[in-house]
């Protein structure tokens, strides 16, 4: 990553700062998230790629030795058994960059998070 760049305007801009092999991993991760959360918008938040749906849905980022995936505490807790084989914390998981990413797990987590965020939308009531 270009450490001299202080702000990114888009996810494309962020991804382009990495070597080609990392770019392809990030693009695939982005595609999986888009497929599971088609209503979500993309933005940069905390200087990393973020998908937004009535709040920050998930974030991801690339580092030297891992891809960080940030589905929040509820996303980690719900899939704790599957996530435990990776380094993780309350709201994050680190997927080793030299191993295939578990896209099936990512899909399940994103789908779960979409369900949570859809519940946050207040239902419109009809005026009488």
PDB file of C-alpha atoms in Angstrom:
ATOM      1  CA  UNK A   1       0.000   0.000   0.000  1.00  0.00           C
ATOM      2  CA  UNK A   2       1.202   3.502  -0.781  1.00  0.00           C
ATOM      3  CA  UNK A   3       1.790   4.807   2.733  1.00  0.00           C
ATOM      4  CA  UNK A   4       2.344   8.366   1.434  1.00  0.00           C
ATOM      5  CA  UNK A   5      -1.292   8.592   0.333  1.00  0.00           C
ATOM      6  CA  UNK A   6      -3.377   9.871   3.203  1.00  0.00           C
ATOM      7  CA  UNK A   7      -6.892   9.626   1.797  1.00  0.00           C
ATOM      8  CA  UNK A   8      -8.706   7.468  -0.705  1.00  0.00           C
ATOM      9  CA  UNK A   9     -11.740   8.630  -2.628  1.00  0.00           C
ATOM     10  CA  UNK A  10     -12.958   5.206  -3.772  1.00  0.00           C
ATOM     11  CA  UNK A  11     -12.527   1.489  -3.249  1.00  0.00           C
ATOM     12  CA  UNK A  12     -10.983   1.258  -6.728  1.00  0.00           C
ATOM     13  CA  UNK A  13      -8.357   3.800  -5.720  1.00  0.00           C
ATOM     14  CA  UNK A  14      -7.603   1.844  -2.541  1.00  0.00           C
ATOM     15  CA  UNK A  15      -7.274  -1.496  -4.344  1.00  0.00           C
ATOM     16  CA  UNK A  16      -4.944  -0.067  -7.011  1.00  0.00           C
ATOM     17  CA  UNK A  17      -2.292   0.640  -4.360  1.00  0.00           C
ATOM     18  CA  UNK A  18      -1.578  -3.093  -3.905  1.00  0.00           C
ATOM     19  CA  UNK A  19       0.376  -5.642  -5.963  1.00  0.00           C
ATOM     20  CA  UNK A  20      -1.646  -7.358  -8.728  1.00  0.00           C
ATOM     21  CA  UNK A  21      -2.100 -10.637  -6.810  1.00  0.00           C
ATOM     22  CA  UNK A  22      -3.502  -8.775  -3.786  1.00  0.00           C
ATOM     23  CA  UNK A  23      -5.686  -6.640  -6.048  1.00  0.00           C
ATOM     24  CA  UNK A  24      -7.318  -9.771  -7.444  1.00  0.00           C
ATOM     25  CA  UNK A  25      -8.086 -11.059  -3.916  1.00  0.00           C
ATOM     26  CA  UNK A  26      -9.575  -7.712  -2.927  1.00  0.00           C
ATOM     27  CA  UNK A  27     -11.650  -7.514  -6.115  1.00  0.00           C
ATOM     28  CA  UNK A  28     -13.026 -11.014  -5.515  1.00  0.00           C
ATOM     29  CA  UNK A  29     -13.847 -10.134  -1.901  1.00  0.00           C
ATOM     30  CA  UNK A  30     -15.580  -6.966  -3.095  1.00  0.00           C
ATOM     31  CA  UNK A  31     -17.588  -8.962  -5.653  1.00  0.00           C
ATOM     32  CA  UNK A  32     -18.735 -11.479  -3.022  1.00  0.00           C
ATOM     33  CA  UNK A  33     -19.876  -8.666  -0.728  1.00  0.00           C
ATOM     34  CA  UNK A  34     -21.688  -6.926  -3.600  1.00  0.00           C
ATOM     35  CA  UNK A  35     -23.498 -10.161  -4.482  1.00  0.00           C
ATOM     36  CA  UNK A  36     -24.705 -10.682  -0.917  1.00  0.00           C
ATOM     37  CA  UNK A  37     -25.485  -7.021  -0.262  1.00  0.00           C
ATOM     38  CA  UNK A  38     -26.623  -5.564  -3.591  1.00  0.00           C
ATOM     39  CA  UNK A  39     -28.455  -2.682  -1.885  1.00  0.00           C
ATOM     40  CA  UNK A  40     -25.340  -1.593   0.002  1.00  0.00           C
ATOM     41  CA  UNK A  41     -23.373   1.393  -1.178  1.00  0.00           C
ATOM     42  CA  UNK A  42     -19.596   1.537  -1.284  1.00  0.00           C
ATOM     43  CA  UNK A  43     -17.526   4.134   0.481  1.00  0.00           C
ATOM     44  CA  UNK A  44     -14.219   4.655   2.203  1.00  0.00           C
ATOM     45  CA  UNK A  45     -14.508   4.832   5.976  1.00  0.00           C
ATOM     46  CA  UNK A  46     -11.560   4.758   8.364  1.00  0.00           C
ATOM     47  CA  UNK A  47      -9.503   4.853   5.131  1.00  0.00           C
ATOM     48  CA  UNK A  48     -10.554   1.309   4.188  1.00  0.00           C
ATOM     49  CA  UNK A  49     -13.233  -0.094   1.860  1.00  0.00           C
ATOM     50  CA  UNK A  50     -16.647  -0.108   3.487  1.00  0.00           C
ATOM     51  CA  UNK A  51     -20.082  -1.296   2.490  1.00  0.00           C
ATOM     52  CA  UNK A  52     -22.881   0.794   3.934  1.00  0.00           C
ATOM     53  CA  UNK A  53     -26.520  -0.213   4.458  1.00  0.00           C
ATOM     54  CA  UNK A  54     -28.326   1.832   7.113  1.00  0.00           C
ATOM     55  CA  UNK A  55     -24.935   1.945   8.828  1.00  0.00           C
ATOM     56  CA  UNK A  56     -21.513   0.430   8.229  1.00  0.00           C
ATOM     57  CA  UNK A  57     -22.193  -3.152   7.161  1.00  0.00           C
ATOM     58  CA  UNK A  58     -18.664  -4.553   6.678  1.00  0.00           C
ATOM     59  CA  UNK A  59     -15.159  -3.236   6.045  1.00  0.00           C
ATOM     60  CA  UNK A  60     -12.098  -4.934   4.578  1.00  0.00           C
ATOM     61  CA  UNK A  61      -8.442  -4.083   4.177  1.00  0.00           C
ATOM     62  CA  UNK A  62      -5.198  -5.611   2.978  1.00  0.00           C
ATOM     63  CA  UNK A  63      -2.017  -5.836   4.991  1.00  0.00           C
ATOM     64  CA  UNK A  64       1.364  -7.429   4.460  1.00  0.00           C
ATOM     65  CA  UNK A  65       0.376 -10.878   5.753  1.00  0.00           C
ATOM     66  CA  UNK A  66      -3.421 -10.890   5.886  1.00  0.00           C
ATOM     67  CA  UNK A  67      -6.722  -9.567   4.648  1.00  0.00           C
ATOM     68  CA  UNK A  68      -8.657  -7.931   7.453  1.00  0.00           C
ATOM     69  CA  UNK A  69     -12.411  -8.397   7.397  1.00  0.00           C
ATOM     70  CA  UNK A  70     -14.501  -6.344   9.798  1.00  0.00           C
ATOM     71  CA  UNK A  71     -18.129  -7.459  10.152  1.00  0.00           C
ATOM     72  CA  UNK A  72     -18.566  -6.039  13.632  1.00  0.00           C
ATOM     73  CA  UNK A  73     -18.977  -7.877  16.909  1.00  0.00           C
ATOM     74  CA  UNK A  74     -22.257  -9.549  15.970  1.00  0.00           C
ATOM     75  CA  UNK A  75     -20.817 -10.976  12.750  1.00  0.00           C
ATOM     76  CA  UNK A  76     -17.881 -12.461  14.626  1.00  0.00           C
ATOM     77  CA  UNK A  77     -20.027 -13.824  17.461  1.00  0.00           C
ATOM     78  CA  UNK A  78     -22.567 -15.475  15.145  1.00  0.00           C
ATOM     79  CA  UNK A  79     -19.873 -17.422  13.235  1.00  0.00           C
ATOM     80  CA  UNK A  80     -17.396 -17.860  16.101  1.00  0.00           C
ATOM     81  CA  UNK A  81     -16.823 -21.583  15.519  1.00  0.00           C
ATOM     82  CA  UNK A  82     -15.894 -21.054  11.867  1.00  0.00           C
ATOM     83  CA  UNK A  83     -13.856 -17.932  12.581  1.00  0.00           C
ATOM     84  CA  UNK A  84     -11.867 -19.409  15.476  1.00  0.00           C
ATOM     85  CA  UNK A  85      -9.360 -21.053  13.121  1.00  0.00           C
ATOM     86  CA  UNK A  86      -8.238 -17.534  12.122  1.00  0.00           C
ATOM     87  CA  UNK A  87      -6.760 -14.776  14.222  1.00  0.00           C
ATOM     88  CA  UNK A  88      -9.742 -12.722  15.342  1.00  0.00           C
ATOM     89  CA  UNK A  89     -10.979 -10.154  17.802  1.00  0.00           C
ATOM     90  CA  UNK A  90     -14.343  -8.782  18.892  1.00  0.00           C
ATOM     91  CA  UNK A  91     -15.196  -7.235  15.505  1.00  0.00           C
ATOM     92  CA  UNK A  92     -12.535  -8.493  13.122  1.00  0.00           C
ATOM     93  CA  UNK A  93     -10.932 -11.517  11.552  1.00  0.00           C
ATOM     94  CA  UNK A  94      -7.597 -11.879   9.770  1.00  0.00           C
ATOM     95  CA  UNK A  95      -7.436 -14.196   6.768  1.00  0.00           C
ATOM     96  CA  UNK A  96      -3.829 -15.143   5.906  1.00  0.00           C
ATOM     97  CA  UNK A  97      -2.919 -13.632   2.561  1.00  0.00           C
ATOM     98  CA  UNK A  98      -1.054 -16.760   1.458  1.00  0.00           C
ATOM     99  CA  UNK A  99      -4.138 -19.000   1.830  1.00  0.00           C
ATOM    100  CA  UNK A 100      -7.404 -19.016  -0.131  1.00  0.00           C
ATOM    101  CA  UNK A 101      -9.964 -16.707   1.409  1.00  0.00           C
ATOM    102  CA  UNK A 102     -13.032 -18.518   2.785  1.00  0.00           C
ATOM    103  CA  UNK A 103     -15.496 -16.785   0.467  1.00  0.00           C
ATOM    104  CA  UNK A 104     -18.326 -19.100   1.561  1.00  0.00           C
ATOM    105  CA  UNK A 105     -17.873 -17.918   5.143  1.00  0.00           C
ATOM    106  CA  UNK A 106     -17.680 -14.288   4.006  1.00  0.00           C
ATOM    107  CA  UNK A 107     -20.963 -14.765   2.114  1.00  0.00           C
ATOM    108  CA  UNK A 108     -22.698 -16.142   5.207  1.00  0.00           C
ATOM    109  CA  UNK A 109     -21.419 -13.321   7.397  1.00  0.00           C
ATOM    110  CA  UNK A 110     -22.444 -10.609   4.928  1.00  0.00           C
ATOM    111  CA  UNK A 111     -25.883 -12.174   4.479  1.00  0.00           C
ATOM    112  CA  UNK A 112     -26.299 -12.237   8.271  1.00  0.00           C
ATOM    113  CA  UNK A 113     -25.218  -8.602   8.573  1.00  0.00           C
ATOM    114  CA  UNK A 114     -27.617  -7.536   5.803  1.00  0.00           C
ATOM    115  CA  UNK A 115     -30.437  -9.164   7.774  1.00  0.00           C
ATOM    116  CA  UNK A 116     -29.419  -7.240  10.873  1.00  0.00           C
ATOM    117  CA  UNK A 117     -29.292  -3.910   9.075  1.00  0.00           C
ATOM    118  CA  UNK A 118     -32.574  -4.421   7.267  1.00  0.00           C
ATOM    119  CA  UNK A 119     -34.200  -4.815  10.692  1.00  0.00           C
ATOM    120  CA  UNK A 120     -32.874  -1.358  11.633  1.00  0.00           C
ATOM    121  CA  UNK A 121     -34.943   0.381   8.971  1.00  0.00           C
ATOM    122  CA  UNK A 122     -38.051   1.883  10.508  1.00  0.00           C
ATOM    123  CA  UNK A 123     -41.139   0.649   8.723  1.00  0.00           C
ATOM    124  CA  UNK A 124     -43.126   3.374   7.019  1.00  0.00           C
ATOM    125  CA  UNK A 125     -46.608   3.714   8.368  1.00  0.00           C
ATOM    126  CA  UNK A 126     -49.502   4.764   6.217  1.00  0.00           C
ATOM    127  CA  UNK A 127     -51.132   8.038   7.115  1.00  0.00           C
ATOM    128  CA  UNK A 128     -54.838   7.798   7.789  1.00  0.00           C
TER     129      UNK A 128
END
